[in-house]
Tab-separated table of C-alpha atoms and ligand atoms in Angstrom:
chain	number	residue	atom	x	y	z
X	22	MET	CA	0.000	0.000	0.000
X	23	GLY	CA	3.046	2.245	-0.001
X	24	ASP	CA	4.121	4.507	2.793
X	25	PRO	CA	1.560	7.174	3.688
X	26	GLY	CA	3.396	10.478	3.782
X	27	GLY	CA	6.652	8.777	2.803
X	28	SER	CA	7.682	8.860	6.458
X	29	GLY	CA	9.631	5.622	6.340
X	30	ARG	CA	7.475	4.270	9.170
X	31	VAL	CA	5.832	1.538	7.058
X	32	THR	CA	8.437	-1.126	7.723
X	33	GLY	CA	8.472	-4.829	8.613
X	34	GLY	CA	5.075	-6.508	8.500
X	35	LEU	CA	3.363	-3.173	7.834
X	36	ALA	CA	4.660	-3.331	4.272
X	37	ALA	CA	2.380	-6.357	3.754
X	38	ILE	CA	-0.775	-4.253	4.247
X	39	GLY	CA	-2.853	-3.683	1.138
X	40	ARG	CA	-2.334	-4.580	-2.526
X	41	THR	CA	-4.978	-7.263	-1.996
X	42	PRO	CA	-6.405	-9.248	-4.934
X	43	LEU	CA	-9.529	-8.183	-6.803
X	44	VAL	CA	-11.247	-11.353	-8.032
X	45	ARG	CA	-14.144	-11.820	-10.426
X	46	LEU	CA	-16.965	-14.126	-9.336
X	47	GLU	CA	-17.279	-16.840	-11.961
X	48	HIS	CA	-20.027	-19.169	-10.720
X	49	LEU	CA	-22.502	-17.266	-8.575
X	50	VAL	CA	-23.460	-14.459	-10.934
X	51	PRO	CA	-26.415	-15.354	-13.160
X	52	HIS	CA	-25.977	-15.347	-16.931
X	53	GLY	CA	-26.875	-11.985	-18.409
X	54	ALA	CA	-25.870	-10.023	-15.297
X	55	ALA	CA	-23.078	-7.470	-14.912
X	56	GLU	CA	-19.603	-8.579	-13.793
X	57	VAL	CA	-19.070	-8.800	-10.021
X	58	TRP	CA	-15.583	-8.194	-8.630
X	59	VAL	CA	-14.582	-8.728	-4.990
X	60	LYS	CA	-11.672	-7.067	-3.164
X	61	VAL	CA	-10.255	-9.823	-0.947
X	62	GLU	CA	-9.276	-7.962	2.219
X	63	GLY	CA	-8.719	-11.115	4.258
X	64	ALA	CA	-5.311	-11.120	2.532
X	65	ASN	CA	-4.126	-8.344	4.881
X	66	PRO	CA	-1.748	-9.411	7.706
X	67	THR	CA	-4.407	-9.702	10.438
X	68	GLY	CA	-7.012	-10.923	7.955
X	69	SER	CA	-9.042	-7.713	7.783
X	70	TYR	CA	-9.254	-4.350	6.041
X	71	LYS	CA	-8.848	-2.845	9.504
X	72	ASP	CA	-5.068	-3.047	8.990
X	73	ARG	CA	-5.353	-0.174	6.486
X	74	MET	CA	-7.169	1.944	9.030
X	75	ALA	CA	-4.829	1.084	11.909
X	76	VAL	CA	-1.663	2.021	10.009
X	77	ALA	CA	-3.205	5.341	8.916
X	78	VAL	CA	-4.392	6.193	12.454
X	79	LEU	CA	-1.103	5.389	14.174
X	80	THR	CA	1.313	6.797	11.582
X	81	GLY	CA	-0.895	9.928	11.469
X	82	ALA	CA	-0.695	10.292	15.250
X	83	LEU	CA	3.094	9.841	15.231
X	84	GLU	CA	3.557	12.338	12.420
X	85	ARG	CA	1.470	14.987	14.195
X	86	GLY	CA	3.394	14.336	17.418
X	87	ASP	CA	0.212	13.209	19.201
X	88	VAL	CA	2.096	10.097	20.344
X	89	GLU	CA	5.718	9.120	20.740
X	90	PRO	CA	7.302	5.668	20.690
X	91	GLY	CA	6.769	4.078	24.108
X	92	ASP	CA	3.356	5.746	24.588
X	93	THR	CA	0.223	3.661	25.047
X	94	VAL	CA	-2.578	3.607	22.479
X	95	VAL	CA	-6.008	2.824	23.937
X	96	GLU	CA	-9.195	1.637	22.203
X	97	TYR	CA	-12.350	-0.281	23.074
X	98	THR	CA	-12.962	-3.045	20.608
X	99	GLY	CA	-14.763	-6.257	19.773
X	100	GLY	CA	-11.426	-7.565	18.563
X	101	SER	CA	-10.851	-6.971	14.817
X	102	THR	CA	-9.868	-3.312	15.118
X	103	GLY	CA	-7.982	-4.217	18.281
X	104	THR	CA	-5.971	-6.909	16.508
X	105	ALA	CA	-5.062	-4.495	13.701
X	106	LEU	CA	-4.072	-1.762	16.183
X	107	ALA	CA	-2.032	-4.231	18.259
X	108	PHE	CA	-0.171	-5.407	15.150
X	109	VAL	CA	0.594	-1.895	13.883
X	110	ALA	CA	1.413	-0.478	17.345
X	111	GLY	CA	3.987	-3.193	17.950
X	112	VAL	CA	5.886	-2.402	14.746
X	113	LEU	CA	5.782	1.357	15.449
X	114	GLY	CA	7.162	0.960	18.985
X	115	LEU	CA	3.891	1.875	20.677
X	116	ARG	CA	2.128	-0.033	23.444
X	117	PHE	CA	-1.519	-0.945	22.971
X	118	THR	CA	-4.216	-1.504	25.567
X	119	ALA	CA	-7.550	-2.918	24.403
X	120	VAL	CA	-10.737	-2.666	26.427
X	121	PHE	CA	-12.460	-5.882	25.394
X	122	SER	CA	-15.218	-8.095	26.775
X	123	ASP	CA	-15.951	-11.771	27.252
X	124	ALA	CA	-18.991	-11.206	25.026
X	125	PHE	CA	-16.616	-11.397	22.034
X	126	SER	CA	-14.725	-14.411	20.797
X	127	ASP	CA	-11.771	-15.524	22.863
X	128	SER	CA	-9.681	-16.102	19.743
X	129	LYS	CA	-9.757	-12.316	19.197
X	130	ARG	CA	-8.360	-11.765	22.707
X	131	GLN	CA	-5.617	-14.273	21.894
X	132	ALA	CA	-4.834	-12.544	18.584
X	133	MET	CA	-4.458	-9.148	20.296
X	134	GLU	CA	-2.190	-10.674	22.940
X	135	ALA	CA	-0.141	-12.443	20.247
X	136	PHE	CA	0.705	-8.991	18.885
X	137	GLY	CA	1.707	-7.788	22.357
X	138	ALA	CA	-1.457	-5.988	23.498
X	139	THR	CA	-2.629	-5.646	27.065
X	140	VAL	CA	-6.252	-6.816	27.017
X	141	LEU	CA	-8.636	-5.659	29.744
X	142	VAL	CA	-11.825	-7.706	29.845
X	143	GLU	CA	-15.079	-6.005	30.875
X	144	PRO	CA	-17.431	-8.695	32.178
X	145	SER	CA	-20.615	-9.068	30.145
X	146	GLY	CA	-22.490	-11.129	32.717
X	147	ASP	CA	-24.338	-13.413	30.328
X	148	GLY	CA	-22.158	-13.266	27.218
X	149	THR	CA	-24.434	-10.938	25.229
X	150	ILE	CA	-23.466	-7.630	23.627
X	151	THR	CA	-25.618	-4.828	25.028
X	152	THR	CA	-25.489	-1.031	24.762
X	153	GLU	CA	-24.818	-0.973	28.520
X	154	LEU	CA	-21.712	-3.146	28.013
X	155	ILE	CA	-20.462	-1.028	25.098
X	156	ASP	CA	-20.981	2.166	27.156
X	157	ARG	CA	-18.993	0.644	30.004
X	158	MET	CA	-16.166	-0.358	27.624
X	159	ARG	CA	-16.099	3.133	26.101
X	160	GLN	CA	-15.991	4.833	29.506
X	161	ARG	CA	-13.148	2.608	30.653
X	162	ALA	CA	-11.173	3.335	27.470
X	163	HIS	CA	-11.763	7.089	27.809
X	164	ALA	CA	-10.611	7.013	31.436
X	165	LEU	CA	-7.435	5.088	30.525
X	166	ALA	CA	-6.680	7.515	27.711
X	167	GLU	CA	-6.592	10.395	30.251
X	168	ALA	CA	-3.341	9.026	31.714
X	169	PRO	CA	-0.036	10.679	30.764
X	170	HIS	CA	1.519	9.156	27.609
X	171	ALA	CA	-1.778	7.556	26.623
X	172	TYR	CA	-3.562	8.169	23.293
X	173	TYR	CA	-7.129	7.328	22.334
X	174	ALA	CA	-7.123	5.839	18.796
X	175	ASP	CA	-10.762	6.926	18.223
X	176	GLN	CA	-11.930	4.445	15.588
X	177	PHE	CA	-15.331	6.207	15.563
X	178	GLY	CA	-14.005	9.741	15.079
X	179	SER	CA	-10.465	9.982	13.740
X	180	PRO	CA	-10.292	11.470	10.220
X	181	ASP	CA	-7.380	9.092	9.629
X	182	VAL	CA	-9.893	6.209	9.510
X	183	PRO	CA	-11.473	6.987	6.091
X	184	ARG	CA	-8.084	8.252	4.891
X	185	GLY	CA	-6.654	4.782	5.593
X	186	TYR	CA	-9.228	3.135	3.340
X	187	ALA	CA	-8.475	5.403	0.379
X	188	THR	CA	-5.729	2.974	-0.652
X	189	MET	CA	-8.444	0.373	-1.272
X	190	GLY	CA	-10.142	2.660	-3.795
X	191	ALA	CA	-6.858	3.533	-5.518
X	192	GLU	CA	-5.997	-0.150	-5.866
X	193	ILE	CA	-9.435	-1.011	-7.297
X	194	ALA	CA	-9.072	1.764	-9.890
X	195	GLU	CA	-5.695	0.350	-10.898
X	196	GLN	CA	-6.912	-3.275	-10.967
X	197	LEU	CA	-10.058	-2.423	-12.951
X	198	PRO	CA	-9.090	0.363	-15.352
X	199	GLY	CA	-11.953	2.821	-15.764
X	200	GLY	CA	-13.307	1.787	-12.360
X	201	PRO	CA	-16.592	0.094	-11.480
X	202	ASP	CA	-20.079	1.312	-12.394
X	203	VAL	CA	-21.339	0.481	-8.905
X	204	LEU	CA	-19.624	0.103	-5.526
X	205	CYS	CA	-21.479	-1.897	-2.818
X	206	VAL	CA	-20.179	-1.522	0.762
X	207	ALA	CA	-21.654	-2.661	4.103
X	208	VAL	CA	-21.699	0.151	6.649
X	209	GLY	CA	-20.590	0.183	10.268
X	210	THR	CA	-18.897	3.536	10.853
X	211	GLY	CA	-18.969	4.276	7.115
X	212	GLY	CA	-15.163	4.673	7.122
X	213	ALA	CA	-14.506	1.919	4.591
X	214	LEU	CA	-17.224	3.147	2.239
X	215	MET	CA	-16.186	6.807	2.305
X	216	GLY	CA	-12.458	6.096	2.132
X	217	THR	CA	-12.763	3.630	-0.746
X	218	LEU	CA	-14.954	6.059	-2.665
X	219	ALA	CA	-12.474	8.892	-2.059
X	220	GLY	CA	-9.635	6.710	-3.374
X	221	LEU	CA	-11.643	5.767	-6.465
X	222	ARG	CA	-12.588	9.380	-7.157
X	223	ALA	CA	-8.997	10.557	-6.710
X	224	SER	CA	-8.097	8.017	-9.419
X	225	GLY	CA	-10.731	9.359	-11.823
X	226	ALA	CA	-13.473	6.759	-11.218
X	227	ASP	CA	-16.935	7.815	-10.072
X	228	PRO	CA	-19.169	4.796	-9.352
X	229	ALA	CA	-22.725	4.884	-8.082
X	230	VAL	CA	-22.605	3.908	-4.408
X	231	VAL	CA	-24.857	1.395	-2.676
X	232	ALA	CA	-24.656	1.132	1.117
X	233	VAL	CA	-25.494	-2.305	2.510
X	234	GLU	CA	-27.011	-3.237	5.874
X	235	PRO	CA	-28.726	-6.220	7.523
X	236	ALA	CA	-32.514	-6.147	7.112
X	237	GLU	CA	-32.867	-7.184	10.763
X	238	SER	CA	-31.288	-3.884	11.887
X	239	ALA	CA	-31.917	-1.610	8.903
X	240	LEU	CA	-30.702	1.551	10.612
X	241	LEU	CA	-30.069	3.462	7.386
X	242	THR	CA	-33.355	2.603	5.686
X	243	THR	CA	-35.720	2.515	8.678
X	244	GLY	CA	-33.792	3.959	11.630
X	245	VAL	CA	-35.085	1.047	13.696
X	246	PRO	CA	-32.404	-1.011	15.468
X	247	GLY	CA	-32.903	-4.739	15.868
X	248	ALA	CA	-31.049	-7.799	17.088
X	249	HIS	CA	-28.757	-9.155	14.386
X	250	ARG	CA	-25.625	-11.272	14.091
X	251	VAL	CA	-23.574	-9.572	11.372
X	252	GLU	CA	-20.392	-8.446	13.124
X	253	GLY	CA	-19.109	-4.918	12.494
X	254	VAL	CA	-22.144	-3.394	10.770
X	255	ALA	CA	-25.362	-1.570	11.722
X	256	VAL	CA	-23.671	0.154	14.640
X	257	SER	CA	-25.409	3.554	14.434
X	258	VAL	CA	-28.396	5.322	12.836
X	259	ASP	CA	-25.920	8.060	12.054
X	260	PRO	CA	-22.599	6.373	11.125
X	261	PRO	CA	-19.858	8.857	12.027
X	262	PHE	CA	-18.066	8.890	8.668
X	263	LEU	CA	-21.004	8.380	6.307
X	264	ASP	CA	-22.088	11.244	4.040
X	265	ARG	CA	-25.473	10.037	2.824
X	266	THR	CA	-25.422	12.411	-0.140
X	267	VAL	CA	-22.912	10.097	-1.884
X	268	LEU	CA	-25.363	7.178	-1.832
X	269	ARG	CA	-27.554	6.186	-4.749
X	270	GLU	CA	-29.408	3.794	-2.450
X	271	VAL	CA	-29.241	1.546	0.586
X	272	ARG	CA	-29.862	-2.172	0.199
X	273	ALA	CA	-31.068	-4.142	3.230
X	274	ILE	CA	-30.195	-7.845	2.960
X	275	GLU	CA	-31.582	-10.559	5.221
X	276	GLN	CA	-28.816	-11.924	7.409
X	277	ASP	CA	-29.614	-15.593	6.793
X	278	ARG	CA	-29.203	-15.002	3.064
X	279	ALA	CA	-25.828	-13.355	3.798
X	280	PHE	CA	-24.665	-16.273	5.953
X	281	GLU	CA	-25.756	-18.779	3.307
X	282	MET	CA	-23.871	-16.686	0.752
X	283	CYS	CA	-20.706	-16.961	2.902
X	284	ARG	CA	-20.895	-20.757	2.763
X	285	THR	CA	-21.626	-20.815	-0.959
X	286	LEU	CA	-18.861	-18.308	-1.685
X	287	ALA	CA	-16.313	-20.419	0.175
X	288	ARG	CA	-17.349	-23.622	-1.600
X	289	THR	CA	-17.829	-22.384	-5.133
X	290	GLU	CA	-15.635	-19.325	-5.565
X	291	GLY	CA	-12.969	-19.894	-2.895
X	292	VAL	CA	-13.706	-16.500	-1.376
X	293	PHE	CA	-13.744	-16.934	2.407
X	294	GLY	CA	-15.393	-14.183	4.428
X	295	GLY	CA	-17.577	-13.200	7.367
X	296	GLY	CA	-21.151	-11.970	7.602
X	297	SER	CA	-20.500	-8.475	6.242
X	298	THR	CA	-18.847	-10.068	3.192
X	299	GLY	CA	-22.005	-12.132	2.687
X	300	LEU	CA	-24.130	-8.979	2.830
X	301	ASN	CA	-21.867	-7.222	0.348
X	302	VAL	CA	-21.837	-10.056	-2.171
X	303	CYS	CA	-25.636	-10.523	-2.009
X	304	ALA	CA	-26.116	-6.812	-2.686
X	305	ALA	CA	-23.515	-6.829	-5.479
X	306	ILE	CA	-25.179	-9.779	-7.237
X	307	ASP	CA	-28.600	-8.085	-6.936
X	308	GLU	CA	-27.096	-4.948	-8.478
X	309	ALA	CA	-25.434	-6.961	-11.228
X	310	VAL	CA	-28.736	-8.621	-12.152
X	311	ALA	CA	-30.479	-5.245	-12.246
X	312	LEU	CA	-27.702	-3.649	-14.327
X	313	GLY	CA	-27.230	-6.372	-16.939
X	314	PRO	CA	-24.206	-7.129	-19.124
X	315	GLY	CA	-21.575	-4.569	-20.001
X	316	HIS	CA	-21.302	-3.210	-16.465
X	317	ARG	CA	-19.091	-3.892	-13.472
X	318	VAL	CA	-19.982	-4.034	-9.799
X	319	VAL	CA	-17.273	-4.016	-7.131
X	320	THR	CA	-17.700	-5.085	-3.538
X	321	ILE	CA	-15.481	-6.028	-0.607
X	322	ALA	CA	-14.724	-9.222	1.300
X	323	CYS	CA	-14.023	-7.238	4.487
X	324	ASP	CA	-12.193	-9.927	6.412
X	325	SER	CA	-11.233	-13.590	6.373
X	326	GLY	CA	-13.629	-16.414	7.147
X	327	LEU	CA	-10.887	-17.809	9.394
X	328	LYS	CA	-12.050	-15.245	11.983
X	329	TYR	CA	-15.488	-16.868	12.036
X	330	LEU	CA	-14.590	-20.536	12.455
X	331	GLY	CA	-16.341	-21.942	15.507
X	332	GLY	CA	-19.075	-19.324	15.181
X	333	HIS	CA	-22.583	-19.701	13.762
X	334	ILE	CA	-21.730	-19.087	10.080
X	335	TYR	CA	-19.547	-22.097	9.400
X	336	SER	CA	-20.613	-24.621	12.058
S	19	PLP	C1	-16.127	-7.446	9.611
S	19	PLP	C2	-16.518	-6.013	9.404
S	19	PLP	N1	-17.241	-5.695	8.324
S	19	PLP	C3	-17.639	-4.423	8.107
S	19	PLP	C4	-17.317	-3.402	8.986
S	19	PLP	C5	-17.794	-1.999	8.707
S	19	PLP	O1	-16.733	-1.129	8.351
S	19	PLP	P1	-16.864	0.428	8.603
S	19	PLP	O2	-16.904	0.636	10.106
S	19	PLP	O3	-15.640	1.022	8.003
S	19	PLP	O4	-18.120	0.917	7.980
S	19	PLP	C6	-16.548	-3.692	10.101
S	19	PLP	C7	-16.196	-2.641	11.065
S	19	PLP	O5	-15.977	-2.895	12.240
S	19	PLP	C8	-16.143	-5.033	10.330
S	19	PLP	O6	-15.422	-5.380	11.417
């Protein structure tokens, strides 16, 4: 992905972030539909597009002098962002403390610790994710970040987050000259969608944009939250980075269809992803059918299916 700012900080394993494959779906797209291309972000070092965000956030903070080597980065996390931050912090000589909970998978705690993080576990009580638990995690992270030589990474507010995803758009424009007609992206914070679009536009492409969300918690289309099991998405009625004026539409996809798509994708296309990948590919195929031949739809496999083994999608 190159070295943002040419600072020479993107060394060691950080140089393996980005330049992920863009693959065309061969079997799952009906005859007579547009082409569907998938950016395989599970190929990043921690298996997620979060690595792009983490390197942008932490190199940005170092370059501004907001942190110095030896300082402690703090974030509350369900594990994927935490693993990416732990990985990047270690290479940049920063410490990382994650406020985590036993409501999330233990393998994510282990991954953060493998990269040298200190993981503080907020008890969930019964293993479920509730707004009360998330509030408690956030408050604990904010309190820790008040300490001297501590820095709050701010995955829900830092402008470095969408900036980090711009590399994804630039790579897609290079891999698919002329760019896609449509870009379909599942929304959590909206950072990946906005950053990818910015990277595409900076490279001269200007696709129509479709935001994707689970129908069970269709916050963008209905504003009504609901219980759902697609990790990382549908986190807010007002995603912090999302500018709704860039959207042509929002597609709400039923989660069971997305999970079934994950299994089919793995078995027929060899694309291995999690629930948000399933949402994205369902929406992209729907778009491709509506568009017809002679067009190209791009979507994202946000992270690797390896992160979901043992969970409800693949067992
Ligand atoms: C697996 C997964 N998919 C999708 C998203 C949504 O990305 P964004 O927050 O950039 O909208 C996330 C974010 O946490 C995620 O972890």
